[in-house]
Short mmCIF file of C-alpha atoms and ligand atoms in Angstrom, two decimals:
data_model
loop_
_atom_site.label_atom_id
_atom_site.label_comp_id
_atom_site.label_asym_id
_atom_site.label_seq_id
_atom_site.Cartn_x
_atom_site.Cartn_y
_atom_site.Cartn_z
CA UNK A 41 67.56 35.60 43.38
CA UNK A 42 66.74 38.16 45.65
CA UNK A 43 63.41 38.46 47.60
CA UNK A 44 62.30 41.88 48.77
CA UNK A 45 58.99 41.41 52.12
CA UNK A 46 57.06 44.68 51.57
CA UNK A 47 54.34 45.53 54.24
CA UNK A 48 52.21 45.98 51.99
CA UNK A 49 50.96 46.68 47.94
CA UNK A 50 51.94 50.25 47.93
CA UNK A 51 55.51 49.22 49.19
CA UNK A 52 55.90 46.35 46.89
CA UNK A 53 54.75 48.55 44.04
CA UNK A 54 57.16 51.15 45.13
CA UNK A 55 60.12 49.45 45.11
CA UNK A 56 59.17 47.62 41.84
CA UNK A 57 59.07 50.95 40.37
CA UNK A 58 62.20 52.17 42.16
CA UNK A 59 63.81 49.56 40.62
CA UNK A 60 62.80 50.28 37.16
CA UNK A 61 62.95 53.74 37.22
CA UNK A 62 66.83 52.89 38.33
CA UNK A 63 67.03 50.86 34.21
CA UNK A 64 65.91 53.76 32.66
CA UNK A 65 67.55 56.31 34.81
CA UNK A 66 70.48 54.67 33.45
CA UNK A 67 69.52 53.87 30.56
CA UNK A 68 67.64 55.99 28.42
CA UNK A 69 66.98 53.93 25.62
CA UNK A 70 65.70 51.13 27.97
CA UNK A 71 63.95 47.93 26.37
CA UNK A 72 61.25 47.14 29.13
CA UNK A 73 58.92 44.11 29.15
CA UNK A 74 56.40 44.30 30.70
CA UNK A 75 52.74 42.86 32.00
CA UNK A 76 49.56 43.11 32.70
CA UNK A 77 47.07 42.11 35.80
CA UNK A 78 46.23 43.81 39.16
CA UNK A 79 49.47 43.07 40.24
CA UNK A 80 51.23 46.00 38.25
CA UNK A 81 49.22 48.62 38.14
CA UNK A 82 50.77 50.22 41.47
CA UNK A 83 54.27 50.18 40.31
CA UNK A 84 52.55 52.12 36.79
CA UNK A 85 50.59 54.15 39.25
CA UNK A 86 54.15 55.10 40.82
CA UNK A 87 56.10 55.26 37.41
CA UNK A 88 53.70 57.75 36.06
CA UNK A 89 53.99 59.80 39.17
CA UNK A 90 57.35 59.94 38.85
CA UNK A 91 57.34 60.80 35.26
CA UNK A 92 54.44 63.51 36.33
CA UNK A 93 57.11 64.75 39.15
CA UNK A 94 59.57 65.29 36.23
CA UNK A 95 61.89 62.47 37.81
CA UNK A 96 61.52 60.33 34.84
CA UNK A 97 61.78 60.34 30.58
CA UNK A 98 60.14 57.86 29.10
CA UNK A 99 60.56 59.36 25.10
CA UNK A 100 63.83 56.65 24.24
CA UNK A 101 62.15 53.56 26.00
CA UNK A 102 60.89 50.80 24.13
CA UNK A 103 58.35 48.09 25.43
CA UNK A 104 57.27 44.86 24.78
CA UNK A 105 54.11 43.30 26.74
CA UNK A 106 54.77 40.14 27.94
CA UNK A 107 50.96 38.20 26.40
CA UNK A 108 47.60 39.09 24.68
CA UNK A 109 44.29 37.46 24.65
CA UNK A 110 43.77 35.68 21.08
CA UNK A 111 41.13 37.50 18.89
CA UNK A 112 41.74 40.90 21.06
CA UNK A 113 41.76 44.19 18.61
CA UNK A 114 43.28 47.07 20.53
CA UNK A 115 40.05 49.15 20.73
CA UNK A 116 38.38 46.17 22.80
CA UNK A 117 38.50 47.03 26.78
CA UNK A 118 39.39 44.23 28.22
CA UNK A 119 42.52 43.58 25.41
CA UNK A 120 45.48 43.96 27.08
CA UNK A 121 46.72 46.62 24.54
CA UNK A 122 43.97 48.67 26.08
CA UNK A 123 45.17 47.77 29.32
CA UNK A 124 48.40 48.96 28.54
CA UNK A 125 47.24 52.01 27.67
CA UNK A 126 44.62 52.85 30.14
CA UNK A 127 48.15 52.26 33.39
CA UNK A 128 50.97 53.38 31.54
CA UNK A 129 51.42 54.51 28.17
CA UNK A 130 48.48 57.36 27.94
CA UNK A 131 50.26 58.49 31.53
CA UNK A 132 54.11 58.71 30.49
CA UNK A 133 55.75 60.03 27.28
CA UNK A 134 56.98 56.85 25.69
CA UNK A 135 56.32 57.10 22.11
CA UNK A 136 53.19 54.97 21.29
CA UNK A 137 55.73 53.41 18.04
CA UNK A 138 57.79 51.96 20.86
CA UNK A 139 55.35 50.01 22.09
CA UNK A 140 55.00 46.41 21.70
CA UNK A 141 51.92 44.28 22.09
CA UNK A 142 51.74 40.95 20.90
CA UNK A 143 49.21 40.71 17.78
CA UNK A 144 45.91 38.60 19.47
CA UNK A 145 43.87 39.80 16.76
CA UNK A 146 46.13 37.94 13.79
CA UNK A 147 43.59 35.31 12.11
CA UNK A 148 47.51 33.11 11.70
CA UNK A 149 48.40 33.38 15.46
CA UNK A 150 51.83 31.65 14.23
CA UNK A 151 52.40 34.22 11.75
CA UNK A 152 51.77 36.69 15.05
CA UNK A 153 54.27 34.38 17.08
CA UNK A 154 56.97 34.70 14.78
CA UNK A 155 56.70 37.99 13.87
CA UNK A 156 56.91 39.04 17.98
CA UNK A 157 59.33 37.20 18.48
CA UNK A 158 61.09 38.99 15.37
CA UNK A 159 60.53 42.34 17.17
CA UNK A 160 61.97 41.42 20.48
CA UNK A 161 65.12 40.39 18.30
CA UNK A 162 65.52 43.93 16.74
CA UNK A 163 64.95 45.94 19.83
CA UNK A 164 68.17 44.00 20.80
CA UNK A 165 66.28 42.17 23.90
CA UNK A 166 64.83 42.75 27.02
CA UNK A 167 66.77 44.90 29.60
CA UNK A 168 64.38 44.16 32.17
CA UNK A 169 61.51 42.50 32.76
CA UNK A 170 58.14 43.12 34.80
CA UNK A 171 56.64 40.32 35.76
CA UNK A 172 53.29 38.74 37.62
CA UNK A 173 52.56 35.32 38.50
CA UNK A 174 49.59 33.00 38.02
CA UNK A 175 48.06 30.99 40.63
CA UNK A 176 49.11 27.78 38.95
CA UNK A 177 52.93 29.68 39.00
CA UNK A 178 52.18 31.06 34.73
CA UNK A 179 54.66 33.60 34.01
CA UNK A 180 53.26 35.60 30.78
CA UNK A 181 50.40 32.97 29.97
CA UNK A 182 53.03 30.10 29.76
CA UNK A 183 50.96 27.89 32.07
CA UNK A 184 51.88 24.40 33.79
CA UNK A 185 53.32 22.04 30.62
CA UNK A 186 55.50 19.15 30.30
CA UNK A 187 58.51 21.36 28.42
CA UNK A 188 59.63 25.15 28.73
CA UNK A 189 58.60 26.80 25.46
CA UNK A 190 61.30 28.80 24.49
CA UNK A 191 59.65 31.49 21.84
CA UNK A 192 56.25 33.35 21.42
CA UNK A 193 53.65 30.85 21.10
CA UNK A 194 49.53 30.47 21.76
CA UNK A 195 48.23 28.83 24.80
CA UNK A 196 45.08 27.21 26.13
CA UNK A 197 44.35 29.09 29.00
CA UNK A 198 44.25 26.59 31.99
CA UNK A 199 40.68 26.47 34.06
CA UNK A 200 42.52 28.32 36.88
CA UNK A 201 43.46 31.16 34.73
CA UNK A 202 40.39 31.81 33.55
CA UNK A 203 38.72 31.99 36.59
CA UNK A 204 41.48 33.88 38.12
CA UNK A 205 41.21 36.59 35.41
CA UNK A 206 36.83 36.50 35.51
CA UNK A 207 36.76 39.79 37.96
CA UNK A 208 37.92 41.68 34.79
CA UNK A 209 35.37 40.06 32.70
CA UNK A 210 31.14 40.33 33.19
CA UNK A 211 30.82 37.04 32.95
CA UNK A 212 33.22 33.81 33.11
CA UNK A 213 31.93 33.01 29.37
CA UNK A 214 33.62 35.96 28.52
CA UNK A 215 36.87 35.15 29.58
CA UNK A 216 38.86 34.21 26.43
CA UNK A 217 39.90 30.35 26.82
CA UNK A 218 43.34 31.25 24.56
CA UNK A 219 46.27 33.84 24.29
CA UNK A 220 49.44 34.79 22.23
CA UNK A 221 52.55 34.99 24.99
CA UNK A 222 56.13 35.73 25.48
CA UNK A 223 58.13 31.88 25.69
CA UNK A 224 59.82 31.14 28.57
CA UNK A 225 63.14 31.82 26.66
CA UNK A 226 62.78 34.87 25.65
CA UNK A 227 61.86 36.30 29.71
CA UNK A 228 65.32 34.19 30.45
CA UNK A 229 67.01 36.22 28.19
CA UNK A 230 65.64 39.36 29.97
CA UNK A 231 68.86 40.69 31.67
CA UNK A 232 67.05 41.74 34.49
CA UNK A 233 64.08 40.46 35.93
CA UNK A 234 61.22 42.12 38.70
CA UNK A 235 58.24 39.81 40.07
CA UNK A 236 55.69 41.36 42.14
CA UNK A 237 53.20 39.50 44.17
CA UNK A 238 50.69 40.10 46.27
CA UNK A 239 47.70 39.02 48.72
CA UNK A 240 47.03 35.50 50.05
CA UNK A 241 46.68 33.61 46.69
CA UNK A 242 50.27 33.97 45.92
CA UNK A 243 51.21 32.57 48.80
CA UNK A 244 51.54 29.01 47.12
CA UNK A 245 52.91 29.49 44.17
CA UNK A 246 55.40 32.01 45.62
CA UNK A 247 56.40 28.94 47.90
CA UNK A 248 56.49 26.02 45.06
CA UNK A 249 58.21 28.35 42.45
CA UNK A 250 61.33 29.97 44.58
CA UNK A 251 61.42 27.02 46.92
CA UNK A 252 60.55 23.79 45.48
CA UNK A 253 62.33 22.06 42.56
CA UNK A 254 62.94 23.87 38.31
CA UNK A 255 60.36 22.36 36.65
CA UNK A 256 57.96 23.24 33.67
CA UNK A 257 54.84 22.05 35.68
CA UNK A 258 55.39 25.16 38.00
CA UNK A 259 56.38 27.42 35.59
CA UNK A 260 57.77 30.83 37.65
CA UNK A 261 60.51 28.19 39.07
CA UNK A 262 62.55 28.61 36.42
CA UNK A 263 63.29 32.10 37.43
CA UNK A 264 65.78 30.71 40.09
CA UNK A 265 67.96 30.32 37.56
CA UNK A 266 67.94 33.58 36.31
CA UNK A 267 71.40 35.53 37.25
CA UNK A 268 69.60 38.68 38.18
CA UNK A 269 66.08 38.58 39.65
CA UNK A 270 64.33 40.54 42.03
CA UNK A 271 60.96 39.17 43.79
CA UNK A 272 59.13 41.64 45.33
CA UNK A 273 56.56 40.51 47.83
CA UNK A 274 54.07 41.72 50.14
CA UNK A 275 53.67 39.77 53.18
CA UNK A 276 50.51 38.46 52.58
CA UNK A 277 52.60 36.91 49.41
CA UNK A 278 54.91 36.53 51.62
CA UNK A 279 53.96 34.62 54.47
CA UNK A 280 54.63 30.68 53.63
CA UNK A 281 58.08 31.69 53.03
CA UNK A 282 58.81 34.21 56.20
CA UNK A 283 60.63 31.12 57.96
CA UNK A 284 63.09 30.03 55.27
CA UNK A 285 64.31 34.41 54.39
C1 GLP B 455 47.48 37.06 33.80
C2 GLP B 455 48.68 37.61 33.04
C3 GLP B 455 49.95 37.40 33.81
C4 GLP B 455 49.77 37.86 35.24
C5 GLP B 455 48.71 37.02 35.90
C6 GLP B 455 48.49 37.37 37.35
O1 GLP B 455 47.28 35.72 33.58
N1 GLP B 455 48.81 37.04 31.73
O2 GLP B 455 51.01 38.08 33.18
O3 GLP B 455 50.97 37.77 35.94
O4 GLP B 455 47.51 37.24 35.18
O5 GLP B 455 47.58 38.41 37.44
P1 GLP B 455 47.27 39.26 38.71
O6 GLP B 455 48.44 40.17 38.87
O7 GLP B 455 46.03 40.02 38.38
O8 GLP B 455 47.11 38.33 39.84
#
């Protein structure tokens, strides 16, 4: 694993971008996976400015989004298809049929499991993935459990989740208490793998996950394992693990 201390969210978003913009630079028909939360909307901020600049081509990527909210049509603000949109696809010139969004609104969430998990199979896997992480260390929305879960699956949101994700919501009622994610497996099988993290509330579960021991109860640890991952930090993410880098 390799940790990267930006100084600050700009430079971690930078280099995250840098970074991708290096997978599709070369290779054009790129599978990304990729997420949602304040964390990586910088490094879309810098991808579409470098698409904007000319630098990059976005028309032979795919993309697969990491999670959805359960229930979540693609028209509703706060779904994370409408996310996706609002940072990165409306900005770039990937093709809006290469896009990938886990189906929240499927009244047989399995049927929606299976058949995402169907899609990542045919785009021939993830190249690299763009990742976040909960407070409670959730990578997607595969929060604290006794096992990994390997494919796409629906999760009760844990307490901490919800609360972390109220600022996007009016009020914390609002918050949906479920979600259709990405398993644990199919990130693993990601053949490259970016985490960004910033401000003082990572600061934890950066320490526990890349420092303490692989376990499912912390569930970002896992990605010490993985044979090529970058974590890209700012130093307030940063700062309970400044003495051991
Ligand atoms: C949500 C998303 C995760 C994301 C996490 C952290 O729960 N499902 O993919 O990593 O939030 O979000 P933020 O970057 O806003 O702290």
């Amino acid at each position: 694993m390799r940790l990267i201390v930006a100084k600050n969210y700009e430079e971690m978003s930078q280099r995250a971008a840098d970074l991708i913009a290096a997978q599709v630079l070369q290779e054009e028909d790129s599978v990304l996976g990729l997420a949602t939360g304040g964390s990586p909307v910088g490094t879309y901020d810098c991808l579409a400015e470098m698409y904007r600049e000319g630098r990059l081509d976005f028309s032979k990527v795919t993309s697969v989004n990491l999670d959805e909210y359960e229930g979540m049509t693609h028209d509703n603000p706060q779904s994370y298809w409408y996310f996706m949109n609002e940072h990165f696809y409306s900005r770039v010139n990937i093709r809006p049929e290469n896009t990938h969004v886990p189906d929240g609104a499927d009244p047989d969430p399995e049927h929606a499991c299976r058949a995402y998990d169907r899609i990542i199979e045919e785009v021939g896997g993830i190249d690299l993935q763009l990742l976040g992480i909960g407070p409670d260390g959730h990578i997607g929305f595969n929060e604290p459990a006794d096992a990994f879960a390997v494919g796409t699956h629906l999760v009760t949101l844990e307490q901490s989740t919800i609360e972390a994700n109220r600022r996007f919501f009016e009020k914390e009622e609002d918050v949906p208490r479920s979600a259709v994610t990405m398993g644990i497996g199919s990130i693993m099988r990601a053949r490259r793998i970016v985490l960004v993290a910033n401000g003082e509330n990572k600061q934890d579960p950066v320490l526990a996950s890349f420092f303490g021991p692989v376990t499912p109860k912390m569930p970002a640890s896992i990605l010490q394992l993985h044979p090529n991952c970058t974590v890209v930090l700012d130093e307030a993410a940063a700062a309970k693990i400044r003495d051991r880098i």
